[in-house]
PDB file of C-alpha atoms and ligand atoms in Angstrom:
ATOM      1  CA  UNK A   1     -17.450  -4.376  -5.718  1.00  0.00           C
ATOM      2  CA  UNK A   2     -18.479  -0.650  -4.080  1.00  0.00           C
ATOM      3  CA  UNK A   3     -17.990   1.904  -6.792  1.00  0.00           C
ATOM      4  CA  UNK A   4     -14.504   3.917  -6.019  1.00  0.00           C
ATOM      5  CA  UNK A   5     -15.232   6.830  -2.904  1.00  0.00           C
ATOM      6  CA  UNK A   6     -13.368   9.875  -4.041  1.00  0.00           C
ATOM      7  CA  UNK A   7     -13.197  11.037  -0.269  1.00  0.00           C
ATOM      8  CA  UNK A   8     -11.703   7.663   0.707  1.00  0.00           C
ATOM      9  CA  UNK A   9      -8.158   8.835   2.812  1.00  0.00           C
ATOM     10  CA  UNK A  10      -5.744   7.918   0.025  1.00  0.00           C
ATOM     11  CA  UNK A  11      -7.476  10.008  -2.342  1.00  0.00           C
ATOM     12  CA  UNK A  12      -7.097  13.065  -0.473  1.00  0.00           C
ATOM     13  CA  UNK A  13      -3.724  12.264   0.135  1.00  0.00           C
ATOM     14  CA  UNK A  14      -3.328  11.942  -3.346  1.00  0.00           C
ATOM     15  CA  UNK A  15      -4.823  15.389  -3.884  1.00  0.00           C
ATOM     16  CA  UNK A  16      -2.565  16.907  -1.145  1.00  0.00           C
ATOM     17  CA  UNK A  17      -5.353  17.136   0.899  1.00  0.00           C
ATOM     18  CA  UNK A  18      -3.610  15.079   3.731  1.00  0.00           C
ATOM     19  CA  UNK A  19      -0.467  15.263   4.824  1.00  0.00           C
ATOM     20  CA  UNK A  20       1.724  12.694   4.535  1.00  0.00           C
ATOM     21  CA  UNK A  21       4.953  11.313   5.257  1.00  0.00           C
ATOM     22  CA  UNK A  22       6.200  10.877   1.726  1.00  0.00           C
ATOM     23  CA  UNK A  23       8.709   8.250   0.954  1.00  0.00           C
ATOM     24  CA  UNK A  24       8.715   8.697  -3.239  1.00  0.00           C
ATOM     25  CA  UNK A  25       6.794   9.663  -5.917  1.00  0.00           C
ATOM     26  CA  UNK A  26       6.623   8.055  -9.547  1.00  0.00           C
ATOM     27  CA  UNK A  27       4.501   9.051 -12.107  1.00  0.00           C
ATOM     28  CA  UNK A  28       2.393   6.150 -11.580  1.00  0.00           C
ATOM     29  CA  UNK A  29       2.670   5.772  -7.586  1.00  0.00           C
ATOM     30  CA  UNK A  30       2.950   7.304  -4.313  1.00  0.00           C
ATOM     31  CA  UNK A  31       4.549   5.606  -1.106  1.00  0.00           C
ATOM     32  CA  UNK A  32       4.258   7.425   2.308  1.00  0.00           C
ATOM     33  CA  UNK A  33       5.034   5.854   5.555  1.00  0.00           C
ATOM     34  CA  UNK A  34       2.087   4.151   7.454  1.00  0.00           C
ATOM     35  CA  UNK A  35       0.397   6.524  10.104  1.00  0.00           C
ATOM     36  CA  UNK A  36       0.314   3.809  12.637  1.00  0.00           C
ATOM     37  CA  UNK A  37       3.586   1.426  11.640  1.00  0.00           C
ATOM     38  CA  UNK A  38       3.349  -2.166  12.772  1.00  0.00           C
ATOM     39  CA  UNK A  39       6.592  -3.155  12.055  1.00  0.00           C
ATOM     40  CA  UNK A  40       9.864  -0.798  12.511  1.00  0.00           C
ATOM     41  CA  UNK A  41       9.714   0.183   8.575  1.00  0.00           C
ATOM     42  CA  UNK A  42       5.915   0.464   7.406  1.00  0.00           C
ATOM     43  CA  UNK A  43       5.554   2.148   4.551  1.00  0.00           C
ATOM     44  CA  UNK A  44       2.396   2.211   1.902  1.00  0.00           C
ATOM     45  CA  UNK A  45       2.717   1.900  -1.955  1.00  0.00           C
ATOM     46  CA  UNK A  46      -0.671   3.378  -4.025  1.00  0.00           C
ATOM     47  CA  UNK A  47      -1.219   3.426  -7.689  1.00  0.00           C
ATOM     48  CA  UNK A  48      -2.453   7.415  -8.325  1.00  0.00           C
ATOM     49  CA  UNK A  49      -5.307   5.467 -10.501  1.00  0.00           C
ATOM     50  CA  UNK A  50      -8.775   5.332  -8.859  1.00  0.00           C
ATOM     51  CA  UNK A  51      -8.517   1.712  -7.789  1.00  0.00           C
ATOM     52  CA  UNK A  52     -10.698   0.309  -5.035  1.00  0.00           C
ATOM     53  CA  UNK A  53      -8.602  -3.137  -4.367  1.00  0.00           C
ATOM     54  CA  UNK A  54      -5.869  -5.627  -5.351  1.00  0.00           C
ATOM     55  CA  UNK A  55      -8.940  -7.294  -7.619  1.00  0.00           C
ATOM     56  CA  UNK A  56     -10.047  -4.108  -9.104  1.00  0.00           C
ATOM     57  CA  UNK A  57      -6.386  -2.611  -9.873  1.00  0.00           C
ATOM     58  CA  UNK A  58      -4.858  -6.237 -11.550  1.00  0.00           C
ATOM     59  CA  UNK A  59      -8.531  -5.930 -13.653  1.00  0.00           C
ATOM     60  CA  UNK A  60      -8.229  -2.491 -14.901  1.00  0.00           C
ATOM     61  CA  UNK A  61      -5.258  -0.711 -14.512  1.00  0.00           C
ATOM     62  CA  UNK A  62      -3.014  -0.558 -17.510  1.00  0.00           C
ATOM     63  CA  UNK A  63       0.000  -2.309 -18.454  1.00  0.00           C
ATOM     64  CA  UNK A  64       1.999   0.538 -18.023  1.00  0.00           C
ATOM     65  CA  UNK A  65       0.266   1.538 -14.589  1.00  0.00           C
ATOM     66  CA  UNK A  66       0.904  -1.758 -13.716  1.00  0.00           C
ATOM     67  CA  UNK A  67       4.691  -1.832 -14.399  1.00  0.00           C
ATOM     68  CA  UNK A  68       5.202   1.832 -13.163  1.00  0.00           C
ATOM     69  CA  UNK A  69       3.164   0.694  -9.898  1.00  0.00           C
ATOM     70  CA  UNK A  70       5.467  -2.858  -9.323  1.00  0.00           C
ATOM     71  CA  UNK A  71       8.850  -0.853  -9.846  1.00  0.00           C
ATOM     72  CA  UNK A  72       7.602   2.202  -7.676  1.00  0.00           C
ATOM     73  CA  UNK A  73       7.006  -0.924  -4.772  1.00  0.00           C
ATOM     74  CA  UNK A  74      11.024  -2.256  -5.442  1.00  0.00           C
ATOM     75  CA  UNK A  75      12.386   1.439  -5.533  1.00  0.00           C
ATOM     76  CA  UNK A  76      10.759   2.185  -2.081  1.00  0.00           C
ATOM     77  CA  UNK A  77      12.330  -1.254  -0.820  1.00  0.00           C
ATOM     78  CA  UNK A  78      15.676  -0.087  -2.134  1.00  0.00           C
ATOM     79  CA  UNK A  79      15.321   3.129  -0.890  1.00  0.00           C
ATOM     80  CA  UNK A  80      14.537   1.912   2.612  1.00  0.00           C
ATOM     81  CA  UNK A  81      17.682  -0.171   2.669  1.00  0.00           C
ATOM     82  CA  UNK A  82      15.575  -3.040   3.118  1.00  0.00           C
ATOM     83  CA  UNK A  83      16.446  -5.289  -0.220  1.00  0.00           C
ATOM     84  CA  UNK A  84      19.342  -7.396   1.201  1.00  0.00           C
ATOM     85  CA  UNK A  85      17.827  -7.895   5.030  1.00  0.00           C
ATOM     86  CA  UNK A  86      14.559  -8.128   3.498  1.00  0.00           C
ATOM     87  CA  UNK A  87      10.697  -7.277   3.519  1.00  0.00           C
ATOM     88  CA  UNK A  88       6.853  -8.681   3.315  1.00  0.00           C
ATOM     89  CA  UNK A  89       4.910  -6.604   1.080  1.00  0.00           C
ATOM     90  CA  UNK A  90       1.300  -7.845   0.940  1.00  0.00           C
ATOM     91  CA  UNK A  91      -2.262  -6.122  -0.238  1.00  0.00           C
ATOM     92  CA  UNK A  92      -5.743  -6.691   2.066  1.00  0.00           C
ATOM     93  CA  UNK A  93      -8.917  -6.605  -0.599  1.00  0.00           C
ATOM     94  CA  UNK A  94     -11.874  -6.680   0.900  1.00  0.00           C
ATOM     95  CA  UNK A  95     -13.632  -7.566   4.955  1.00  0.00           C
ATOM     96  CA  UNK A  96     -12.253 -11.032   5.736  1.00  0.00           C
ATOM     97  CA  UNK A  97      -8.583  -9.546   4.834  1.00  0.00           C
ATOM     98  CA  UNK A  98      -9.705  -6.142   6.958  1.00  0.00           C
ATOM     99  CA  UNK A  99      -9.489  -3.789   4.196  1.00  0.00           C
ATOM    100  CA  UNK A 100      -9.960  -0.584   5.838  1.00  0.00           C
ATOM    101  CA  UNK A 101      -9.288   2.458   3.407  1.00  0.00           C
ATOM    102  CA  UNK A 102     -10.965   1.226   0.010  1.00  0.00           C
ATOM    103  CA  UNK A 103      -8.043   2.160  -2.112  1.00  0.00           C
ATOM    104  CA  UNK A 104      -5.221  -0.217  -3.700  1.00  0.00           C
ATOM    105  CA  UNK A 105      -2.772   0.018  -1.550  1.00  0.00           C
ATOM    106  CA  UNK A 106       0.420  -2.596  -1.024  1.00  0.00           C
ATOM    107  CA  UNK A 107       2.032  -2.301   2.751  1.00  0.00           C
ATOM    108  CA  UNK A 108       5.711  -2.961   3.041  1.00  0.00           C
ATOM    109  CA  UNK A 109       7.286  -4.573   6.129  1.00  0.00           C
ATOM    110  CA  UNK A 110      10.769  -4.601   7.195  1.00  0.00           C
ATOM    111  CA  UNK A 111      13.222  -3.641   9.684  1.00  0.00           C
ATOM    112  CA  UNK A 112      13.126  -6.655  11.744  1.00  0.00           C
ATOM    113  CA  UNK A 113      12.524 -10.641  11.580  1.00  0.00           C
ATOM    114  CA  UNK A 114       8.763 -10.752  10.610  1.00  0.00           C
ATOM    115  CA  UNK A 115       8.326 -14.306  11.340  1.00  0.00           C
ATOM    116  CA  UNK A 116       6.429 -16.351   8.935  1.00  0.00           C
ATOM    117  CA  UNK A 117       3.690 -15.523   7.062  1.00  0.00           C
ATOM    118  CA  UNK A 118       0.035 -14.754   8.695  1.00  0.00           C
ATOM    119  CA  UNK A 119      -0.632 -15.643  12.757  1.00  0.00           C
ATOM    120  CA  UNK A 120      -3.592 -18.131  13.156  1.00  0.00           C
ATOM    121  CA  UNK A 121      -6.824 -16.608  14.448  1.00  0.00           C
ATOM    122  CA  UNK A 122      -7.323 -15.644  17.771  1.00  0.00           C
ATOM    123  CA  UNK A 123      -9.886 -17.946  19.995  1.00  0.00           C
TER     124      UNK A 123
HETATM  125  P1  5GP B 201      -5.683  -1.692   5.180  1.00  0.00           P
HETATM  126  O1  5GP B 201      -6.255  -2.312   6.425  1.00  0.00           O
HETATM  127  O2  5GP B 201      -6.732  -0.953   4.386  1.00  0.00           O
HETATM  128  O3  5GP B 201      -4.902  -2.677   4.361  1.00  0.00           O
HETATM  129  O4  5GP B 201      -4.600  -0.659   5.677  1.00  0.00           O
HETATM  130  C1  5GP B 201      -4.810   0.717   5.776  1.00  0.00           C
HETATM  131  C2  5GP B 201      -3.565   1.331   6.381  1.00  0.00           C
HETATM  132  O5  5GP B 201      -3.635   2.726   6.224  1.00  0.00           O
HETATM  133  C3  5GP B 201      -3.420   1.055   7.900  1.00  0.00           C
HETATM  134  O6  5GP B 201      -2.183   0.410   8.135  1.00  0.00           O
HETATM  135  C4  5GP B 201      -3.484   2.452   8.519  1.00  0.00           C
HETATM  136  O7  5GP B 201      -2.633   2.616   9.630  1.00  0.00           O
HETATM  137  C5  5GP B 201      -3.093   3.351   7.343  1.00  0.00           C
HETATM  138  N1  5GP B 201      -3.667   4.686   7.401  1.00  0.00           N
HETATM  139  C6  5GP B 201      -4.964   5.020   7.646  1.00  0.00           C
HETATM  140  N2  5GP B 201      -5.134   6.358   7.591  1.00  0.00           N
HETATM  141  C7  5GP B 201      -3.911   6.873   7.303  1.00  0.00           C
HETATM  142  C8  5GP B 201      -3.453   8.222   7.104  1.00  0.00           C
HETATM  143  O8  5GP B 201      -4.187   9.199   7.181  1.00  0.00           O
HETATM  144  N3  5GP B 201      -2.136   8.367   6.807  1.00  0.00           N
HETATM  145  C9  5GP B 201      -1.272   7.307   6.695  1.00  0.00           C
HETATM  146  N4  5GP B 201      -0.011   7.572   6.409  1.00  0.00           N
HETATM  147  N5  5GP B 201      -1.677   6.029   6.873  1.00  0.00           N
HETATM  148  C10 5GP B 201      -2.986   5.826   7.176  1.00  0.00           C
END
């Protein structure tokens, strides 16, 4: 795994560096609203740790970081309303999942019927 890139976009988000369009912050977390939303409610949940990916977060982050990070991703779902109509939260680690800013980061989906789970590849 690439060693974590302290310039990567999150990071200087993180550092108030970047706007963003914030959503809450935790002690442990940050969630902003996606920059380019694919679904009517996309918002972005990041540990403040320096975590590449999913692999590299569930590996090292503490227990603590861990919990702080899960309950920061169900108080962003309640705060969007989203809990009883529901959402897809899900995590891309790494190039056959399209990771594109290296790091952790879990997107949450709502707002409308998502359909089920991932579309088959394109031919
Ligand atoms: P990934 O493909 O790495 O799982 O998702 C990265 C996400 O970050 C994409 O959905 C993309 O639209 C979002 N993103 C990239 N740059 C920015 C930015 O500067 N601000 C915000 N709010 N989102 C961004």
């Amino acid at each position: 795994m690439a060693a974590y890139d302290e310039n990567n976009i999150f990071a200087k988000i993180l550092r108030g560096e970047i706007p963003c369009k914030k959503l809450l912050e935790t002690e442990q977390a940050l969630a902003f609203h996606d920059i380019a939303p694919q679904a009517p409610v996309h918002v972005l949940v990041i540990p403040k740790g320096a975590y590449v990916s999913s692999a590299d977060f569930f590996a090292r982050a503490g227990d603590a970081e861990i919990a702080g990070f899960c309950r920061a991703v169900a108080q962003a779902a309640e705060q969007l309303g989203v809990v009883e109509s529901g959402y897809r939260i899900l995590a891309n680690h790494g190039p056959d999942a399209h990771q594109e800013v290296p790091h952790f980061h879990v997107h949450l989906f709502a707002g409308r019927d998502l359909g089920r789970m991932i579309k088959p590849p394109e031919k």
